[in-house]
mmCIF file of C-alpha atoms in Angstrom:
data_model
loop_
_atom_site.group_PDB
_atom_site.id
_atom_site.type_symbol
_atom_site.label_atom_id
_atom_site.label_comp_id
_atom_site.label_asym_id
_atom_site.label_seq_id
_atom_site.Cartn_x
_atom_site.Cartn_y
_atom_site.Cartn_z
ATOM 1 C CA MET A 1 30.278 -17.771 111.253
ATOM 2 C CA PRO A 2 31.458 -18.384 107.691
ATOM 3 C CA ASN A 3 34.461 -20.503 107.103
ATOM 4 C CA PRO A 4 37.550 -18.463 106.047
ATOM 5 C CA LYS A 5 38.636 -21.243 103.685
ATOM 6 C CA ASN A 6 35.351 -21.108 101.721
ATOM 7 C CA LYS A 7 35.566 -17.362 101.468
ATOM 8 C CA LYS A 8 39.067 -17.551 100.086
ATOM 9 C CA ARG A 9 38.077 -20.274 97.579
ATOM 10 C CA ARG A 10 35.191 -18.141 96.327
ATOM 11 C CA LYS A 11 37.490 -15.207 95.678
ATOM 12 C CA ILE A 12 39.882 -17.409 93.725
ATOM 13 C CA ILE A 13 37.043 -18.709 91.519
ATOM 14 C CA ILE A 14 35.735 -15.173 90.833
ATOM 15 C CA PHE A 15 39.158 -13.783 89.955
ATOM 16 C CA SER A 16 39.902 -16.820 87.741
ATOM 17 C CA ALA A 17 36.652 -16.336 85.791
ATOM 18 C CA ILE A 18 37.448 -12.641 85.313
ATOM 19 C CA GLY A 19 40.935 -13.551 84.080
ATOM 20 C CA LEU A 20 39.604 -16.117 81.660
ATOM 21 C CA VAL A 21 37.112 -13.565 80.234
ATOM 22 C CA LEU A 22 39.860 -10.961 79.826
ATOM 23 C CA ALA A 23 42.122 -13.517 78.144
ATOM 24 C CA GLY A 24 39.341 -14.545 75.771
ATOM 25 C CA LEU A 25 38.636 -10.934 74.830
ATOM 26 C CA THR A 26 42.327 -10.331 74.230
ATOM 27 C CA VAL A 27 42.589 -13.370 71.930
ATOM 28 C CA VAL A 28 39.499 -12.267 69.964
ATOM 29 C CA ALA A 29 40.911 -8.749 69.563
ATOM 30 C CA ILE A 30 44.228 -10.122 68.343
ATOM 31 C CA PHE A 31 42.591 -12.344 65.695
ATOM 32 C CA ARG A 32 40.371 -9.501 64.465
ATOM 33 C CA LYS A 33 43.329 -7.220 63.878
ATOM 34 C CA ARG A 34 45.308 -9.891 62.050
ATOM 35 C CA GLU A 35 45.272 -9.284 58.235
ATOM 36 C CA PRO A 36 44.423 -12.184 55.894
ATOM 37 C CA VAL A 37 47.342 -14.032 54.438
ATOM 38 C CA ILE A 38 47.935 -13.190 50.737
ATOM 39 C CA THR A 39 49.316 -15.948 48.587
ATOM 40 C CA ILE A 40 51.866 -14.647 46.074
ATOM 41 C CA GLN A 41 52.806 -16.587 42.954
ATOM 42 C CA THR A 42 56.086 -15.788 41.275
ATOM 43 C CA GLU A 43 57.320 -16.677 37.804
ATOM 44 C CA LYS A 44 60.037 -15.550 35.417
ATOM 45 C CA VAL A 45 59.191 -12.560 33.181
ATOM 46 C CA THR A 46 59.050 -13.517 29.469
ATOM 47 C CA ARG A 47 57.685 -12.110 26.194
ATOM 48 C CA ARG A 48 54.072 -13.133 25.649
ATOM 49 C CA ASN A 49 51.044 -12.169 23.561
ATOM 50 C CA LEU A 50 48.611 -9.973 25.484
ATOM 51 C CA THR A 51 45.058 -9.816 24.196
ATOM 52 C CA GLU A 52 43.555 -6.345 24.513
ATOM 53 C CA ILE A 53 39.769 -6.114 24.181
ATOM 54 C CA VAL A 54 37.883 -3.052 22.928
ATOM 55 C CA VAL A 55 34.146 -3.054 23.634
ATOM 56 C CA ALA A 56 31.814 -0.815 21.604
ATOM 57 C CA ASN A 57 28.115 -0.573 20.801
ATOM 58 C CA GLY A 58 26.799 -0.398 17.273
ATOM 59 C CA LYS A 59 24.056 -1.352 14.891
ATOM 60 C CA ILE A 60 23.855 -4.513 12.806
ATOM 61 C CA GLN A 61 22.563 -4.067 9.271
ATOM 62 C CA PRO A 62 22.829 -5.735 5.855
ATOM 63 C CA VAL A 63 25.988 -5.199 3.863
ATOM 64 C CA LEU A 64 23.908 -4.533 0.744
ATOM 65 C CA GLN A 65 20.604 -2.682 0.959
ATOM 66 C CA VAL A 66 18.930 -0.497 -1.673
ATOM 67 C CA LYS A 67 16.416 2.256 -1.034
ATOM 68 C CA ILE A 68 13.749 2.145 -3.735
ATOM 69 C CA SER A 69 12.590 5.614 -4.786
ATOM 70 C CA PRO A 70 10.784 6.418 -8.057
ATOM 71 C CA GLU A 71 12.316 8.707 -10.659
ATOM 72 C CA VAL A 72 8.865 9.789 -11.854
ATOM 73 C CA SER A 73 5.842 11.017 -9.915
ATOM 74 C CA GLY A 74 2.374 9.531 -9.915
ATOM 75 C CA GLU A 75 -0.080 7.166 -8.252
ATOM 76 C CA ILE A 76 0.868 3.622 -7.271
ATOM 77 C CA ILE A 77 -1.443 1.265 -9.154
ATOM 78 C CA ASP A 78 0.378 -2.006 -8.495
ATOM 79 C CA LEU A 79 2.304 -3.060 -5.387
ATOM 80 C CA PRO A 80 2.635 -6.860 -5.444
ATOM 81 C CA VAL A 81 5.114 -7.196 -2.539
ATOM 82 C CA LYS A 82 4.761 -7.140 1.237
ATOM 83 C CA GLU A 83 7.200 -6.333 3.997
ATOM 84 C CA GLY A 84 9.442 -9.326 4.649
ATOM 85 C CA GLN A 85 8.743 -10.934 1.271
ATOM 86 C CA LEU A 86 11.608 -12.549 -0.632
ATOM 87 C CA VAL A 87 12.221 -11.097 -4.100
ATOM 88 C CA ARG A 88 14.451 -12.010 -7.012
ATOM 89 C CA LYS A 89 16.400 -9.649 -9.211
ATOM 90 C CA GLY A 90 14.043 -8.356 -11.915
ATOM 91 C CA ASP A 91 10.809 -9.030 -9.998
ATOM 92 C CA LEU A 92 8.153 -6.313 -10.158
ATOM 93 C CA LEU A 93 8.182 -4.158 -7.013
ATOM 94 C CA VAL A 94 5.895 -1.233 -7.861
ATOM 95 C CA LYS A 95 4.097 0.265 -10.857
ATOM 96 C CA ILE A 96 3.089 3.916 -11.182
ATOM 97 C CA LYS A 97 0.087 5.067 -13.223
ATOM 98 C CA PRO A 98 1.480 5.552 -16.753
ATOM 99 C CA ASP A 99 -1.354 7.491 -18.465
ATOM 100 C CA THR A 100 0.412 10.860 -18.445
ATOM 101 C CA TYR A 101 3.681 9.363 -19.649
ATOM 102 C CA ILE A 102 1.955 7.435 -22.440
ATOM 103 C CA ALA A 103 0.450 10.734 -23.629
ATOM 104 C CA ASN A 104 3.900 12.344 -23.470
ATOM 105 C CA VAL A 105 5.307 9.563 -25.637
ATOM 106 C CA LYS A 106 2.581 10.005 -28.245
ATOM 107 C CA SER A 107 3.129 13.779 -28.293
ATOM 108 C CA ALA A 108 6.874 13.303 -28.670
ATOM 109 C CA GLU A 109 6.348 10.796 -31.490
ATOM 110 C CA ALA A 110 4.107 13.258 -33.345
ATOM 111 C CA GLN A 111 6.672 16.036 -32.846
ATOM 112 C CA TYR A 112 9.392 13.750 -34.146
ATOM 113 C CA MET A 113 7.403 12.831 -37.236
ATOM 114 C CA SER A 114 6.626 16.500 -37.874
ATOM 115 C CA SER A 115 10.311 17.370 -37.570
ATOM 116 C CA ALA A 116 11.210 14.574 -39.970
ATOM 117 C CA SER A 117 8.687 15.894 -42.507
ATOM 118 C CA GLY A 118 10.096 19.398 -42.079
ATOM 119 C CA LYS A 119 13.543 18.018 -42.753
ATOM 120 C CA ASP A 120 12.350 16.363 -45.982
ATOM 121 C CA LEU A 121 10.721 19.631 -47.077
ATOM 122 C CA ALA A 122 13.849 21.625 -46.290
ATOM 123 C CA GLU A 123 15.959 19.111 -48.220
ATOM 124 C CA ALA A 124 13.676 19.385 -51.263
ATOM 125 C CA ASN A 125 13.824 23.202 -51.134
ATOM 126 C CA MET A 126 17.591 23.050 -50.865
ATOM 127 C CA LYS A 127 17.883 20.808 -53.932
ATOM 128 C CA LYS A 128 15.562 23.126 -55.893
ATOM 129 C CA ALA A 129 17.586 26.178 -54.878
ATOM 130 C CA GLU A 130 20.787 24.356 -55.844
ATOM 131 C CA LEU A 131 19.505 23.601 -59.352
ATOM 132 C CA GLU A 132 18.406 27.215 -59.880
ATOM 133 C CA PHE A 133 21.729 28.485 -58.559
ATOM 134 C CA LYS A 134 23.754 26.273 -60.935
ATOM 135 C CA ARG A 135 21.560 27.236 -63.940
ATOM 136 C CA ASN A 136 21.927 30.937 -63.221
ATOM 137 C CA GLU A 137 25.634 30.470 -62.579
ATOM 138 C CA ASP A 138 26.082 29.153 -66.141
ATOM 139 C CA LEU A 139 23.984 32.017 -67.506
ATOM 140 C CA PHE A 140 26.035 34.529 -65.524
ATOM 141 C CA ARG A 141 29.252 33.130 -66.974
ATOM 142 C CA GLY A 142 27.769 33.600 -70.472
ATOM 143 C CA ARG A 143 26.759 37.130 -69.455
ATOM 144 C CA LEU A 144 23.106 36.317 -70.074
ATOM 145 C CA VAL A 145 21.897 37.442 -66.619
ATOM 146 C CA SER A 146 22.897 40.348 -64.477
ATOM 147 C CA GLU A 147 25.101 40.008 -61.420
ATOM 148 C CA SER A 148 22.272 41.017 -59.088
ATOM 149 C CA THR A 149 20.091 38.205 -60.416
ATOM 150 C CA PHE A 150 22.936 35.721 -59.934
ATOM 151 C CA LEU A 151 23.527 36.908 -56.370
ATOM 152 C CA GLU A 152 19.832 36.603 -55.616
ATOM 153 C CA PHE A 153 19.794 32.898 -56.559
ATOM 154 C CA LYS A 154 23.080 32.297 -54.731
ATOM 155 C CA THR A 155 21.643 33.811 -51.552
ATOM 156 C CA GLY A 156 18.496 31.729 -51.919
ATOM 157 C CA TYR A 157 20.615 28.597 -52.163
ATOM 158 C CA ASP A 158 22.566 29.530 -48.993
ATOM 159 C CA VAL A 159 19.296 30.169 -47.130
ATOM 160 C CA ALA A 160 17.932 26.787 -48.239
ATOM 161 C CA LYS A 161 21.069 25.042 -46.965
ATOM 162 C CA ALA A 162 20.796 26.788 -43.594
ATOM 163 C CA GLN A 163 17.129 25.839 -43.311
ATOM 164 C CA TYR A 164 18.019 22.231 -44.056
ATOM 165 C CA GLN A 165 20.668 22.185 -41.321
ATOM 166 C CA SER A 166 18.160 23.691 -38.903
ATOM 167 C CA ALA A 167 15.622 21.023 -39.824
ATOM 168 C CA VAL A 168 18.241 18.311 -39.193
ATOM 169 C CA HIS A 169 18.898 19.696 -35.702
ATOM 170 C CA GLN A 170 15.178 19.931 -34.999
ATOM 171 C CA VAL A 171 14.875 16.244 -35.827
ATOM 172 C CA ASP A 172 17.680 15.494 -33.339
ATOM 173 C CA VAL A 173 15.910 17.531 -30.654
ATOM 174 C CA ALA A 174 12.598 15.781 -31.325
ATOM 175 C CA LYS A 175 14.353 12.383 -31.212
ATOM 176 C CA ALA A 176 15.915 13.222 -27.851
ATOM 177 C CA SER A 177 12.534 14.330 -26.497
ATOM 178 C CA LEU A 178 10.985 11.082 -27.699
ATOM 179 C CA ASP A 179 13.723 9.018 -26.054
ATOM 180 C CA ARG A 180 13.261 10.916 -22.787
ATOM 181 C CA ALA A 181 9.492 10.391 -22.896
ATOM 182 C CA ARG A 182 9.953 6.660 -23.512
ATOM 183 C CA GLU A 183 12.475 6.442 -20.688
ATOM 184 C CA GLU A 184 10.089 8.165 -18.275
ATOM 185 C CA LEU A 185 7.365 5.742 -19.317
ATOM 186 C CA ALA A 186 9.694 2.806 -18.649
ATOM 187 C CA LYS A 187 10.490 4.221 -15.196
ATOM 188 C CA THR A 188 6.864 3.872 -14.141
ATOM 189 C CA THR A 189 7.703 0.186 -13.599
ATOM 190 C CA ILE A 190 10.309 -0.532 -10.915
ATOM 191 C CA ALA A 191 11.941 -3.961 -10.655
ATOM 192 C CA SER A 192 14.090 -5.384 -7.888
ATOM 193 C CA PRO A 193 17.793 -4.588 -8.396
ATOM 194 C CA LEU A 194 18.998 -7.601 -6.363
ATOM 195 C CA ASP A 195 18.025 -10.871 -4.732
ATOM 196 C CA GLY A 196 16.882 -10.189 -1.190
ATOM 197 C CA SER A 197 13.981 -9.311 1.073
ATOM 198 C CA VAL A 198 11.718 -6.287 1.421
ATOM 199 C CA SER A 199 13.036 -5.174 4.801
ATOM 200 C CA LYS A 200 10.916 -2.006 4.971
ATOM 201 C CA LEU A 201 7.749 -0.930 3.128
ATOM 202 C CA ASN A 202 6.699 2.701 3.527
ATOM 203 C CA SER A 203 4.084 3.224 0.791
ATOM 204 C CA ARG A 204 0.729 1.617 0.114
ATOM 205 C CA LEU A 205 -1.372 0.926 -2.963
ATOM 206 C CA GLY A 206 -3.099 4.097 -4.216
ATOM 207 C CA GLU A 207 -0.671 6.562 -2.651
ATOM 208 C CA ARG A 208 0.980 9.274 -4.728
ATOM 209 C CA VAL A 209 4.757 9.347 -4.798
ATOM 210 C CA VAL A 210 7.220 12.064 -5.799
ATOM 211 C CA GLY A 211 10.009 11.373 -8.270
ATOM 212 C CA THR A 212 13.688 12.105 -7.735
ATOM 213 C CA ALA A 213 14.133 14.142 -10.917
ATOM 214 C CA MET A 214 14.106 17.575 -9.236
ATOM 215 C CA MET A 215 14.043 16.836 -5.489
ATOM 216 C CA THR A 216 14.329 14.095 -2.891
ATOM 217 C CA GLY A 217 11.826 11.470 -3.931
ATOM 218 C CA THR A 218 9.528 9.293 -1.883
ATOM 219 C CA GLU A 219 11.234 6.286 -0.319
ATOM 220 C CA ILE A 220 8.801 3.496 -1.184
ATOM 221 C CA MET A 221 10.703 0.549 0.295
ATOM 222 C CA ILE A 222 14.098 -0.905 1.163
ATOM 223 C CA VAL A 223 15.343 -4.160 -0.363
ATOM 224 C CA SER A 224 18.145 -5.850 1.594
ATOM 225 C CA ASP A 225 20.335 -8.887 1.133
ATOM 226 C CA LEU A 226 20.138 -10.568 4.562
ATOM 227 C CA ASN A 227 22.629 -13.307 3.703
ATOM 228 C CA GLU A 228 25.563 -11.115 4.688
ATOM 229 C CA MET A 229 25.426 -8.679 7.621
ATOM 230 C CA GLU A 230 27.784 -6.102 9.070
ATOM 231 C CA ALA A 231 27.975 -4.153 12.311
ATOM 232 C CA ARG A 232 28.861 -0.460 12.297
ATOM 233 C CA VAL A 233 30.244 0.682 15.626
ATOM 234 C CA ASP A 234 31.700 3.957 16.911
ATOM 235 C CA ILE A 235 35.151 3.629 18.487
ATOM 236 C CA GLY A 236 36.727 6.385 20.589
ATOM 237 C CA GLU A 237 39.935 8.104 19.556
ATOM 238 C CA ILE A 238 41.905 6.303 22.274
ATOM 239 C CA ASP A 239 40.896 2.792 21.236
ATOM 240 C CA VAL A 240 40.693 3.236 17.457
ATOM 241 C CA VAL A 241 44.496 3.047 17.141
ATOM 242 C CA LEU A 242 44.282 -0.549 18.368
ATOM 243 C CA ILE A 243 41.920 -1.605 15.561
ATOM 244 C CA LYS A 244 43.171 -2.919 12.231
ATOM 245 C CA PRO A 245 41.370 -4.516 9.266
ATOM 246 C CA GLY A 246 41.345 -8.283 9.494
ATOM 247 C CA GLN A 247 41.143 -8.490 13.292
ATOM 248 C CA ASN A 248 38.767 -11.036 14.762
ATOM 249 C CA THR A 249 35.682 -9.865 16.638
ATOM 250 C CA ARG A 250 32.946 -11.376 18.754
ATOM 251 C CA LEU A 251 29.464 -9.885 18.473
ATOM 252 C CA GLU A 252 26.807 -10.175 21.125
ATOM 253 C CA VAL A 253 23.292 -9.419 19.911
ATOM 254 C CA ASP A 254 20.472 -8.540 22.291
ATOM 255 C CA ALA A 255 18.037 -10.739 20.406
ATOM 256 C CA PHE A 256 20.313 -13.796 20.807
ATOM 257 C CA ARG A 257 21.604 -13.613 24.356
ATOM 258 C CA ASP A 258 22.828 -17.219 24.419
ATOM 259 C CA ARG A 259 24.705 -17.008 21.114
ATOM 260 C CA LYS A 260 27.878 -15.207 20.110
ATOM 261 C CA PHE A 261 28.756 -14.420 16.501
ATOM 262 C CA LYS A 262 32.254 -14.252 15.042
ATOM 263 C CA GLY A 263 33.278 -11.504 12.657
ATOM 264 C CA THR A 264 36.180 -9.663 11.067
ATOM 265 C CA VAL A 265 37.061 -5.961 10.859
ATOM 266 C CA THR A 266 36.636 -5.000 7.195
ATOM 267 C CA GLU A 267 36.812 -1.206 7.137
ATOM 268 C CA ILE A 268 37.797 1.740 9.339
ATOM 269 C CA ALA A 269 36.452 5.194 8.525
ATOM 270 C CA ASN A 270 39.022 7.694 7.256
ATOM 271 C CA SER A 271 37.382 10.654 8.976
ATOM 272 C CA SER A 272 35.962 11.066 12.443
ATOM 273 C CA LYS A 273 32.711 12.502 13.670
ATOM 274 C CA ASP A 274 32.283 14.670 16.756
ATOM 275 C CA SER A 275 30.016 13.715 19.604
ATOM 276 C CA GLY A 276 28.935 16.699 21.735
ATOM 277 C CA GLN A 277 28.700 16.025 25.469
ATOM 278 C CA HIS A 278 28.084 18.343 28.425
ATOM 279 C CA CYS A 279 31.295 19.102 30.302
ATOM 280 C CA VAL A 280 30.543 19.187 34.050
ATOM 281 C CA GLU A 281 34.078 19.370 35.446
ATOM 282 C CA ASP A 282 35.470 22.725 34.331
ATOM 283 C CA ASP A 283 32.693 24.613 32.585
ATOM 284 C CA PRO A 284 29.170 23.339 33.259
ATOM 285 C CA GLY A 285 27.792 25.430 30.419
ATOM 286 C CA GLY A 286 30.363 24.401 27.840
ATOM 287 C CA LEU A 287 30.598 21.496 25.431
ATOM 288 C CA MET A 288 33.235 18.815 25.246
ATOM 289 C CA PHE A 289 33.710 17.127 21.873
ATOM 290 C CA ARG A 290 34.875 13.520 21.660
ATOM 291 C CA GLU A 291 36.248 12.130 18.409
ATOM 292 C CA LEU A 292 34.544 8.959 17.194
ATOM 293 C CA ARG A 293 35.608 6.788 14.289
ATOM 294 C CA GLU A 294 33.212 4.391 12.542
ATOM 295 C CA VAL A 295 34.423 0.792 12.187
ATOM 296 C CA ARG A 296 32.681 -1.786 9.993
ATOM 297 C CA LEU A 297 32.667 -5.424 11.033
ATOM 298 C CA ARG A 298 31.668 -8.153 8.613
ATOM 299 C CA GLU A 299 29.858 -11.033 10.285
ATOM 300 C CA ARG A 300 30.674 -14.553 9.271
ATOM 301 C CA ARG A 301 27.089 -15.478 10.078
ATOM 302 C CA SER A 302 23.876 -13.597 9.960
ATOM 303 C CA GLY A 303 19.623 -5.644 16.102
ATOM 304 C CA ARG A 304 21.782 -3.872 18.019
ATOM 305 C CA GLY A 305 24.933 -5.587 19.254
ATOM 306 C CA ALA A 306 27.991 -5.050 21.420
ATOM 307 C CA PRO A 307 31.052 -6.186 19.448
ATOM 308 C CA ARG A 308 34.307 -7.020 21.198
ATOM 309 C CA LEU A 309 37.428 -6.438 19.133
ATOM 310 C CA HIS A 310 40.529 -8.423 20.050
ATOM 311 C CA GLY A 311 44.048 -7.168 19.350
ATOM 312 C CA ARG A 312 47.265 -9.025 20.185
ATOM 313 C CA LEU A 313 50.347 -7.125 21.367
ATOM 314 C CA ARG A 314 53.708 -8.738 22.112
ATOM 315 C CA ARG A 315 55.016 -7.310 25.389
ATOM 316 C CA LEU A 316 57.067 -8.292 28.418
ATOM 317 C CA ALA A 317 54.650 -9.803 30.892
ATOM 318 C CA ALA A 318 54.314 -12.022 33.908
ATOM 319 C CA PRO A 319 51.244 -14.181 34.449
#
């Protein structure tokens, strides 16, 4: 027969273990519900400079770049440069076949010489008519010739003067045509307008190009000065009011992930451009237009980048 004391001791041990488990669960539940302690730092409110940062994407490009397009049409017979090549101001960039323009110059020279000869002839006829008019004028005063004869010589003299004036104007026209022909011949040779690099070359030797005299000409190449670069970014209408010329900027370029470039705001566009976006909140089929303003940033050192523009405002603030 079991001992009553052992039975009682066993019950005490079982109930104690159950109590300890319940107490442990209660403690765990209490600690789980307890929120973390937040440390609060206090300090006196004072006036300080707050730096506000505006981030925008844009494109980095040279400050000075020139698109080279011919003013005359023809075949490229000389193209001594390659893409990426350094050029100096006045260096030969492209030469267009000049045969047609040389022929035009010779034709204009012949026309000019013919007009000059016509002017000399008209001047001689005018002098002859003047002498005859003066001789008949004296005879008419002495009543030795009739009035009709005198008027005939007077009219001839007036006609000779008019022909001389016409010949003078024809010489001017021929001279202008000759100058234009010579200028077109000179335009068959294109020289570099600045010191820089050939950043883009679109045409090849032997291709025919169209001049810009009557229409948009062929863009042969682009010459850029890579010593000074600028970033053109589009700023939204909310942030553009924070931008002012002279503010410091930091540019991050994808090609140089470990380097940051410093710059300065040099120009803010006077007019905005609209950017059409689909409006999905109110009218899914409508368009929502967002005003964008172009801002130019001049880099202090020489692509697509993400400039950060810093503006300081003096406000009441606490750290």
